[in-house]
Coordinates of C-alpha atoms in Angstrom, one line a residue:
X1 CA 17.5 24.3 -0.9
X2 CA 21.3 23.7 -0.7
X3 CA 20.8 20.1 -1.8
X4 CA 18.6 21.3 -4.7
X5 CA 21.3 23.7 -5.9
X6 CA 24.0 21.1 -5.5
X7 CA 22.3 18.5 -7.6
X8 CA 20.8 20.5 -10.4
X9 CA 23.6 21.8 -12.5
X10 CA 21.8 21.7 -15.8
X11 CA 22.4 22.4 -19.5
X12 CA 19.3 23.5 -21.1
X13 CA 19.2 21.8 -24.5
X14 CA 15.7 22.3 -25.9
X15 CA 12.1 22.9 -25.1
X16 CA 8.9 21.0 -25.9
X17 CA 5.3 22.0 -26.3
X18 CA 4.3 20.1 -23.2
X19 CA 7.0 21.5 -20.8
X20 CA 8.7 24.8 -20.2
X21 CA 12.2 23.5 -20.5
X22 CA 14.0 20.2 -21.1
X23 CA 17.3 19.2 -19.4
X24 CA 19.5 16.1 -19.5
X25 CA 21.1 14.8 -16.3
X26 CA 24.4 13.7 -17.8
X27 CA 26.1 12.4 -14.7
X28 CA 23.8 9.4 -14.1
X29 CA 23.4 7.1 -11.2
X30 CA 23.8 3.3 -11.0
X31 CA 20.1 3.0 -10.0
X32 CA 17.1 5.2 -10.1
X33 CA 14.2 4.3 -7.7
X34 CA 10.8 5.8 -8.5
X35 CA 8.7 6.5 -5.4
X36 CA 9.9 7.1 -1.8
X37 CA 7.2 5.0 -0.2
X38 CA 7.3 1.8 1.9
X39 CA 9.1 -0.2 -0.8
X40 CA 11.1 2.4 -2.7
X41 CA 12.7 3.8 0.5
X42 CA 13.9 0.3 1.5
X43 CA 15.3 -0.7 -1.9
X44 CA 17.0 2.7 -2.4
X45 CA 18.7 2.5 1.1
X46 CA 19.8 -1.1 0.7
X47 CA 21.3 -0.5 -2.7
X48 CA 23.1 2.6 -1.4
X49 CA 24.5 0.7 1.6
X50 CA 25.8 -1.9 -0.8
X51 CA 27.9 0.8 -2.5
X52 CA 25.7 1.7 -5.4
X53 CA 24.9 5.3 -6.3
X54 CA 21.2 5.8 -6.1
X55 CA 18.7 8.5 -7.0
X56 CA 15.4 8.3 -5.2
X57 CA 12.6 10.3 -6.9
X58 CA 9.4 11.3 -5.1
X59 CA 6.5 13.1 -6.8
X60 CA 5.4 14.7 -3.6
X61 CA 7.1 17.0 -1.1
X62 CA 8.9 16.3 2.2
X63 CA 7.3 14.8 5.3
X64 CA 7.9 17.7 7.6
X65 CA 4.2 18.4 8.2
X66 CA 3.7 17.8 11.9
X67 CA 0.4 15.9 11.3
X68 CA 2.2 13.1 9.6
X69 CA 4.1 12.2 12.8
X70 CA 1.1 12.5 15.0
X71 CA -0.6 9.1 14.6
X72 CA -3.9 10.4 16.1
X73 CA -4.1 12.6 13.0
X74 CA -4.5 9.5 10.7
X75 CA -8.0 10.3 9.5
X76 CA -7.0 13.9 8.8
X77 CA -3.9 13.2 6.7
X78 CA -5.6 10.3 4.9
X79 CA -9.0 11.9 4.2
X80 CA -9.0 15.6 4.9
X81 CA -8.4 17.0 1.4
X82 CA -8.9 20.6 2.4
X83 CA -6.1 20.7 5.0
X84 CA -3.8 17.9 3.8
X85 CA -4.5 17.4 0.1
X86 CA -1.0 18.3 -0.8
X87 CA 0.3 15.0 0.6
X88 CA -2.2 12.7 -1.0
X89 CA -3.0 11.8 -4.6
X90 CA -6.7 11.6 -3.7
X91 CA -7.6 9.0 -6.3
X92 CA -11.3 8.1 -6.8
X93 CA -12.8 5.0 -8.3
X94 CA -14.7 4.9 -11.5
X95 CA -18.4 4.4 -11.0
X96 CA -19.1 1.0 -9.6
X97 CA -22.1 -1.2 -10.4
X98 CA -22.6 -4.2 -8.0
X99 CA -23.5 -7.8 -8.9
X100 CA -27.1 -7.2 -8.1
X101 CA -27.3 -4.3 -10.5
X102 CA -27.4 -1.5 -7.9
X103 CA -25.2 1.5 -8.1
X104 CA -23.5 3.5 -9.3
X105 CA -21.2 4.4 -6.4
X106 CA -17.6 5.6 -6.2
X107 CA -15.3 6.0 -3.3
X108 CA -11.9 7.5 -2.3
X109 CA -8.6 5.8 -2.8
X110 CA -6.0 7.7 -0.7
X111 CA -2.4 7.3 -1.7
X112 CA 0.5 9.1 -0.1
X113 CA 2.2 11.8 -2.1
X114 CA 5.1 12.7 0.1
X115 CA 8.3 11.2 1.5
X116 CA 7.3 7.9 3.1
X117 CA 4.5 7.5 0.6
X118 CA 1.3 5.9 1.9
X119 CA 3.2 4.9 5.1
X120 CA 3.2 8.6 5.9
X121 CA -0.6 8.8 5.8
X122 CA -1.9 5.3 6.7
X123 CA -2.8 3.8 10.1
X124 CA 0.7 2.2 10.3
X125 CA -0.6 -1.3 11.2
X126 CA 2.1 -3.9 11.3
X127 CA 0.3 -6.9 10.0
X128 CA 2.3 -9.6 8.3
X129 CA -0.4 -11.7 6.5
X130 CA -0.7 -15.5 6.7
X131 CA 2.3 -17.7 5.9
X132 CA 0.3 -19.4 3.1
X133 CA -0.1 -16.1 1.3
X134 CA 3.6 -16.3 0.6
X135 CA 4.0 -20.1 0.3
X136 CA 1.3 -20.1 -2.4
X137 CA 3.2 -17.5 -4.4
X138 CA 6.5 -19.4 -4.0
X139 CA 4.8 -22.6 -5.2
X140 CA 3.2 -20.9 -8.2
X141 CA 6.4 -19.2 -9.4
X142 CA 8.8 -21.9 -8.3
X143 CA 11.0 -19.6 -6.2
X144 CA 11.4 -20.5 -2.5
X145 CA 12.7 -16.9 -1.8
X146 CA 9.1 -15.8 -1.8
X147 CA 8.1 -18.5 0.8
X148 CA 7.2 -17.7 4.4
X149 CA 10.4 -19.3 5.5
X150 CA 12.3 -16.6 3.6
X151 CA 9.9 -13.7 4.1
X152 CA 9.7 -14.2 7.9
X153 CA 13.4 -13.4 8.1
X154 CA 12.8 -10.1 6.4
X155 CA 9.9 -9.4 8.8
X156 CA 12.3 -9.9 11.7
X157 CA 14.7 -7.5 10.1
X158 CA 11.8 -4.9 9.9
X159 CA 11.1 -5.4 13.6
X160 CA 14.7 -4.6 14.3
X161 CA 14.8 -1.5 12.1
X162 CA 11.4 0.1 12.5
X163 CA 10.0 1.4 15.8
X164 CA 7.0 -0.7 16.7
X165 CA 4.6 -0.5 19.6
X166 CA 1.6 -2.6 20.7
X167 CA -0.8 -2.9 23.5
X168 CA -1.4 -6.3 24.9
X169 CA -4.6 -7.8 26.3
X170 CA -4.1 -5.6 29.5
X171 CA -5.0 -2.4 27.6
X172 CA -8.0 -0.5 28.8
X173 CA -11.2 -2.3 27.8
X174 CA -9.5 -5.1 26.1
X175 CA -10.5 -7.9 28.5
X176 CA -14.2 -7.4 27.9
X177 CA -13.6 -7.3 24.1
X178 CA -11.5 -10.5 24.2
X179 CA -14.1 -12.2 26.4
X180 CA -16.9 -11.3 23.9
X181 CA -14.8 -12.5 20.9
X182 CA -14.2 -15.8 22.6
X183 CA -17.8 -16.3 23.8
X184 CA -19.7 -15.1 20.8
X185 CA -17.3 -15.9 17.9
X186 CA -15.2 -18.7 19.4
X187 CA -12.0 -16.8 18.6
X188 CA -8.9 -17.5 20.7
X189 CA -6.4 -15.0 21.9
X190 CA -3.0 -14.9 20.2
X191 CA -0.3 -12.7 21.8
X192 CA 1.6 -12.2 18.5
X193 CA 0.0 -12.4 15.1
X194 CA 3.3 -11.5 13.3
X195 CA 4.4 -15.2 13.1
X196 CA 2.3 -16.1 10.0
X197 CA -0.6 -17.6 11.9
X198 CA -3.5 -15.3 12.5
X199 CA -6.7 -17.2 13.4
X200 CA -7.8 -15.5 16.5
X201 CA -7.7 -12.2 18.5
X202 CA -4.5 -10.2 18.3
X203 CA -3.4 -6.9 19.9
X204 CA -2.7 -4.3 17.2
X205 CA 0.9 -3.5 16.4
X206 CA 1.9 -0.2 14.9
X207 CA 5.0 1.2 13.3
X208 CA 5.6 4.0 15.7
X209 CA 6.5 4.9 19.2
X210 CA 4.7 6.3 22.2
X211 CA 5.1 10.0 22.8
X212 CA 3.8 12.3 25.6
X213 CA 0.6 13.1 23.7
X214 CA 0.2 9.9 21.8
X215 CA 1.8 7.9 19.0
X216 CA 4.7 9.2 16.8
X217 CA 4.7 7.7 13.4
X218 CA 7.7 5.8 12.1
X219 CA 8.0 5.1 8.3
X220 CA 10.4 3.1 6.2
X221 CA 11.8 6.4 4.9
X222 CA 12.5 7.4 8.5
X223 CA 14.1 4.1 9.3
X224 CA 16.0 3.3 6.1
X225 CA 16.7 6.4 4.1
X226 CA 17.0 9.4 6.4
X227 CA 19.9 7.9 8.5
X228 CA 21.9 7.6 5.3
X229 CA 21.5 11.1 3.8
X230 CA 24.6 13.1 3.9
X231 CA 26.8 10.2 5.2
X232 CA 30.2 9.7 3.8
X233 CA 30.7 6.8 1.5
X234 CA 26.9 6.5 0.9
X235 CA 25.8 7.9 -2.5
X236 CA 22.1 8.3 -2.0
X237 CA 20.2 11.4 -3.3
X238 CA 16.6 11.9 -2.5
X239 CA 14.6 14.4 -4.6
X240 CA 11.1 15.6 -4.0
X241 CA 8.5 17.1 -6.4
X242 CA 9.7 15.0 -9.4
X243 CA 6.9 13.1 -11.1
X244 CA 8.3 10.3 -13.3
X245 CA 6.5 10.3 -16.6
X246 CA 8.1 7.4 -18.4
X247 CA 11.1 5.1 -18.6
X248 CA 13.8 5.7 -21.2
X249 CA 15.4 2.7 -23.1
X250 CA 18.6 2.2 -25.0
X251 CA 18.0 2.8 -28.7
X252 CA 20.4 0.0 -29.5
X253 CA 19.0 -2.5 -26.9
X254 CA 15.3 -1.9 -26.4
X255 CA 15.3 -4.4 -23.4
X256 CA 17.6 -2.2 -21.4
X257 CA 16.3 0.8 -19.3
X258 CA 18.8 3.7 -19.3
X259 CA 16.8 6.1 -17.1
X260 CA 13.6 8.0 -16.6
X261 CA 12.1 11.3 -17.7
X262 CA 10.7 13.3 -14.8
X263 CA 8.9 16.6 -14.4
X264 CA 9.9 18.9 -11.6
X265 CA 6.4 20.0 -10.7
X266 CA 7.7 23.2 -9.1
X267 CA 9.9 24.5 -11.8
X268 CA 8.1 22.8 -14.7
X269 CA 11.4 21.5 -16.0
X270 CA 11.5 18.1 -17.6
X271 CA 14.7 16.1 -16.9
X272 CA 16.2 12.9 -18.2
X273 CA 17.9 11.1 -15.4
X274 CA 20.4 8.4 -16.4
X275 CA 20.6 5.0 -14.7
X276 CA 23.7 3.0 -15.5
X277 CA 22.5 -0.3 -14.0
X278 CA 18.8 -0.2 -13.6
X279 CA 15.5 1.5 -12.9
X280 CA 13.2 0.4 -10.0
X281 CA 9.6 1.5 -10.1
X282 CA 8.0 1.6 -6.7
X283 CA 5.1 4.0 -7.2
X284 CA 2.3 1.7 -6.0
X285 CA -0.5 -0.4 -7.4
X286 CA -2.1 2.6 -9.2
X287 CA 1.0 4.6 -10.3
X288 CA 3.4 1.8 -11.3
X289 CA 1.2 0.5 -14.1
X290 CA 0.6 4.0 -15.2
X291 CA 4.3 4.6 -15.6
X292 CA 4.8 1.3 -17.4
X293 CA 1.9 2.1 -19.8
X294 CA 3.2 5.6 -20.6
X295 CA 6.5 3.9 -21.3
X296 CA 4.9 1.7 -24.0
X297 CA 4.7 -1.5 -21.8
X298 CA 1.3 -3.0 -21.6
X299 CA -1.7 -4.3 -23.6
X300 CA -1.2 -3.5 -27.3
X301 CA -4.8 -2.5 -28.0
X302 CA -4.9 0.0 -25.1
X303 CA -1.6 1.6 -26.0
X304 CA -2.3 1.9 -29.7
X305 CA -5.8 3.4 -29.0
X306 CA -4.0 6.2 -27.1
X307 CA -1.3 6.6 -29.8
X308 CA 1.5 5.3 -27.5
X309 CA 4.1 3.3 -29.4
X310 CA 4.3 -0.3 -28.1
X311 CA 7.7 -0.9 -26.6
X312 CA 6.9 -4.2 -24.9
X313 CA 3.6 -5.9 -25.1
X314 CA 2.5 -7.2 -21.7
X315 CA -1.2 -7.9 -21.3
X316 CA -1.1 -7.9 -17.5
X317 CA 0.0 -4.3 -16.9
X318 CA -2.8 -2.6 -15.0
X319 CA -4.9 -5.8 -14.9
X320 CA -5.6 -8.1 -11.9
X321 CA -6.3 -5.2 -9.5
X322 CA -7.1 -6.7 -6.2
X323 CA -7.9 -5.1 -2.9
X324 CA -9.7 -5.6 0.4
X325 CA -13.1 -3.9 0.4
X326 CA -15.2 -3.7 3.5
X327 CA -17.5 -1.6 5.6
X328 CA -16.9 0.3 8.8
X329 CA -19.2 0.6 11.8
X330 CA -19.2 3.3 14.6
X331 CA -20.1 3.0 18.2
X332 CA -20.4 5.2 21.2
X333 CA -18.5 4.6 24.5
X334 CA -20.8 4.2 27.5
X335 CA -18.8 2.9 30.5
X336 CA -15.3 2.3 29.2
X337 CA -12.5 4.3 30.8
X338 CA -10.4 5.5 27.9
X339 CA -7.2 7.2 28.9
X340 CA -4.4 8.6 26.8
X341 CA -5.4 7.1 23.5
X342 CA -2.5 6.0 21.3
X343 CA -3.8 5.9 17.7
X344 CA -7.5 5.4 18.1
X345 CA -9.3 5.1 21.4
X346 CA -8.3 1.9 23.2
X347 CA -8.8 -1.0 23.0
X348 CA -7.3 -1.8 19.6
X349 CA -7.6 -5.4 18.4
X350 CA -7.4 -7.3 15.2
X351 CA -9.7 -10.4 14.9
X352 CA -8.8 -12.9 12.1
X353 CA -11.1 -15.8 11.2
X354 CA -12.6 -18.2 10.7
X355 CA -9.9 -20.1 8.9
X356 CA -11.2 -22.2 5.9
X357 CA -9.0 -24.2 3.5
X358 CA -5.9 -22.7 5.0
X359 CA -7.2 -19.2 4.3
X360 CA -8.4 -16.6 6.8
X361 CA -11.9 -15.4 5.8
X362 CA -12.1 -12.1 7.5
X363 CA -10.2 -9.4 9.3
X364 CA -12.2 -7.5 11.9
X365 CA -10.5 -4.3 13.0
X366 CA -11.6 -3.0 16.5
X367 CA -10.3 0.4 17.7
X368 CA -12.3 2.1 20.3
X369 CA -15.6 3.1 18.9
X370 CA -14.7 1.8 15.4
X371 CA -15.2 -1.6 14.0
X372 CA -14.8 -2.9 10.4
X373 CA -15.4 -6.1 8.6
X374 CA -12.9 -6.9 5.8
X375 CA -13.3 -10.0 3.7
X376 CA -9.7 -11.1 2.8
X377 CA -10.3 -13.3 -0.3
X378 CA -12.5 -11.2 -2.6
X379 CA -13.2 -12.7 -6.0
X380 CA -13.9 -9.4 -7.8
X381 CA -11.0 -8.3 -10.1
X382 CA -10.5 -4.7 -11.4
X383 CA -8.0 -2.8 -13.5
X384 CA -6.1 0.4 -13.9
X385 CA -6.0 2.1 -17.3
X386 CA -4.7 5.3 -18.8
X387 CA -7.1 8.1 -19.2
X388 CA -4.9 9.5 -22.0
X389 CA -1.3 9.7 -23.1
X390 CA -0.8 12.8 -21.1
X391 CA 1.2 12.1 -17.9
X392 CA -0.7 14.9 -16.1
X393 CA -3.9 12.9 -16.2
X394 CA -4.8 10.6 -13.3
X395 CA -5.2 6.9 -14.2
X396 CA -8.7 5.4 -14.4
X397 CA -9.1 3.0 -11.5
X398 CA -12.0 0.5 -11.8
X399 CA -11.8 -2.0 -8.8
X400 CA -15.0 -3.7 -10.1
X401 CA -16.0 -4.0 -6.4
X402 CA -18.7 -6.5 -5.4
X403 CA -19.1 -7.6 -9.0
X404 CA -19.7 -11.1 -7.9
X405 CA -22.6 -12.2 -5.7
X406 CA -20.2 -14.2 -3.6
X407 CA -18.4 -11.1 -2.5
X408 CA -21.6 -9.3 -1.6
X409 CA -22.8 -12.4 0.4
X410 CA -19.5 -12.8 2.1
X411 CA -19.5 -9.2 3.3
X412 CA -23.1 -9.4 4.5
X413 CA -22.3 -12.6 6.4
X414 CA -19.3 -11.0 8.0
X415 CA -21.6 -8.3 9.5
X416 CA -24.6 -10.4 10.3
X417 CA -22.8 -13.4 11.8
X418 CA -19.7 -11.9 13.3
X419 CA -19.2 -8.2 13.8
X420 CA -22.7 -7.2 14.9
X421 CA -23.1 -10.1 17.3
X422 CA -19.7 -9.2 18.8
X423 CA -20.8 -5.6 19.4
X424 CA -24.2 -6.7 20.6
X425 CA -22.5 -8.6 23.4
X426 CA -20.6 -5.5 24.3
X427 CA -23.9 -3.5 24.2
X428 CA -25.4 -6.0 26.6
X429 CA -22.4 -5.3 28.9
X430 CA -23.3 -1.6 28.7
X431 CA -20.0 -0.7 27.1
X432 CA -21.1 0.5 23.7
X433 CA -24.2 1.6 21.9
X434 CA -24.5 1.6 18.1
X435 CA -24.3 4.7 16.0
X436 CA -24.1 3.5 12.4
X437 CA -26.0 0.2 12.4
X438 CA -27.9 -1.7 15.0
X439 CA -26.9 -5.2 16.0
X440 CA -30.6 -6.2 15.5
X441 CA -30.6 -4.9 11.9
X442 CA -32.5 -7.1 9.4
X443 CA -30.7 -8.9 6.6
X444 CA -32.1 -6.4 4.1
X445 CA -30.9 -3.5 6.3
X446 CA -27.5 -5.1 6.4
X447 CA -27.4 -5.5 2.6
X448 CA -28.4 -1.8 2.2
X449 CA -25.8 -0.8 4.7
X450 CA -23.1 -2.7 2.7
X451 CA -24.2 -1.1 -0.6
X452 CA -24.1 2.4 0.9
X453 CA -20.9 2.1 2.9
X454 CA -18.6 -0.1 0.8
X455 CA -15.1 1.3 0.8
X456 CA -11.5 0.3 0.0
X457 CA -9.5 -0.7 3.0
X458 CA -6.5 0.6 1.1
X459 CA -4.6 -2.6 0.3
X460 CA -4.5 -2.5 -3.6
X461 CA -2.2 -5.1 -5.2
X462 CA -1.8 -7.1 -8.4
X463 CA -1.4 -4.6 -11.3
X464 CA 2.2 -5.7 -12.0
X465 CA 1.9 -9.2 -10.7
X466 CA 4.7 -11.7 -10.4
X467 CA 4.4 -14.8 -12.4
X468 CA 6.2 -17.3 -14.6
X469 CA 7.0 -16.3 -18.2
X470 CA 4.2 -18.4 -19.7
X471 CA 1.6 -16.7 -17.5
X472 CA -0.1 -14.3 -20.0
X473 CA -0.8 -11.7 -17.3
X474 CA 2.6 -11.8 -15.5
X475 CA 4.4 -8.5 -15.5
X476 CA 7.5 -9.3 -13.5
X477 CA 9.5 -12.5 -12.9
X478 CA 10.5 -13.8 -9.4
X479 CA 13.6 -11.5 -9.5
X480 CA 11.3 -8.4 -9.8
X481 CA 12.4 -7.8 -13.4
X482 CA 9.8 -6.7 -15.9
X483 CA 9.4 -9.5 -18.4
X484 CA 10.9 -8.7 -21.7
X485 CA 13.4 -6.3 -20.2
X486 CA 16.9 -6.7 -18.8
X487 CA 17.1 -4.2 -15.9
X488 CA 13.7 -2.6 -15.3
X489 CA 12.2 -3.7 -12.0
X490 CA 8.9 -3.2 -10.2
X491 CA 9.0 -3.4 -6.4
X492 CA 5.8 -2.5 -4.5
X493 CA 2.3 -3.8 -3.7
X494 CA 1.5 -4.2 -7.3
X495 CA 3.6 -7.3 -7.6
X496 CA 1.4 -9.5 -5.3
X497 CA -1.0 -11.7 -7.3
X498 CA -3.5 -11.6 -4.4
X499 CA -3.8 -9.3 -1.4
X500 CA -2.1 -10.9 1.6
X501 CA -4.4 -11.5 4.6
X502 CA -4.5 -8.2 6.3
X503 CA -2.9 -4.7 6.0
X504 CA -0.5 -4.6 3.1
X505 CA 2.2 -2.3 4.4
X506 CA 4.4 -4.9 6.2
X507 CA 4.3 -7.5 3.4
X508 CA 5.3 -4.7 1.0
X509 CA 8.3 -3.7 3.1
X510 CA 9.3 -7.4 3.5
X511 CA 9.3 -8.1 -0.3
X512 CA 11.2 -4.8 -0.8
X513 CA 14.0 -6.3 1.4
X514 CA 13.9 -9.4 -0.7
X515 CA 13.9 -7.4 -4.0
X516 CA 16.9 -5.4 -2.9
X517 CA 18.9 -8.6 -2.1
X518 CA 18.0 -10.1 -5.5
X519 CA 19.0 -6.9 -7.4
X520 CA 22.3 -6.8 -5.5
X521 CA 23.0 -10.5 -6.0
X522 CA 22.2 -10.4 -9.7

């Protein structure tokens, strides 16, 4: 509360119909960062360490809830709306109709609403993606800073900054799993999948550390922001419960962002915060396009239909929504000695493969009695739109999942030819028995299982994608600047044109390090 009182010395100037009071933050900061998640925390911290004054705004509250730190509570904090709904936006998809005409279905899209963002509620997997995920972007936009050669250096920085822990192939139960993956799938064992080459079986790496009772979560906010707060010569202010509604622009220079308008959701006071040098939006693949659209940046027809003045017409805002969609299977332990589980029950392994045309086809996540198949190169493309011009309303999220027959077929093959045979071999060894779907399921049963259990694996990207200026759907350039603006940036998962091969959190943190360097250098 002391920080709150120190920061907020307001002059109440007027009131509006939408909000109780309206204040103007006269002092200003050099930079305002919107969103204290995986990307925003890193950008804010690096700018502050470079000598800039930085305001970091988070729509949710603090991360003091004990369940956040307890990594075994992952399922609770991510999906238990009754107990932990206050730290999660709890987005839900629009109704989905599949390529074969079946449906409708909808599913949950968890996103963190707290310091640390989704890193405070996710499974904390440290997966870097394939090196060609980055090389392809670098080639497309003509900027080698986005290549694996560059990004891998930032990943090494992350390893030095974040606490990470892994279990190698000696973990309880792992040898039999690795043996089955080799024998049935032909996958080799790779000791370290963080070097940009994934085709094989890898031990899972998490951002956390071992504690007496299990894993203790470590987020980018923990690693980058928290150590700077209150330090002399570091001007970094972190404010919670401030939902940014739109960006403000210079009336004499419409290309220049001069701050943001944010609602304190506890006091119901709307505040204009001033940015002298720039605004960085790091609110995620669902919220960043929402803020841009509410600021008048996006497709003209959509904005005009909602009565929002068009500030900067960019057709790509909210488009090109990509994600990894998959299905999860559940199995019962029979004769596997499971002691002191870390995150899930041991063993925890990632299986990547097969590799076709330089691209990894699947990620299979194996953690104790849980297995999932995740196609990594889905062809379905969705979008994020505004429900209205009211910032209170959630965005409309339509992932358009399984809208192509190719995507449905790929997922069915992943179960039929890979995950189920893998578990069948373990069943034959009397280690597991199936709970959710039998290894001997017919193809039609597998198709029905996919339709009934499809879900997001929570790696949404693409809604503010990077591209060259003649790309009609590019939103930012290679320096993370919103096209048509001078100093408005987007830095988060939304800038990836395609989802990297695997969990998105580590690639997001890596490009945040890149973005911070570019902003500082420019």
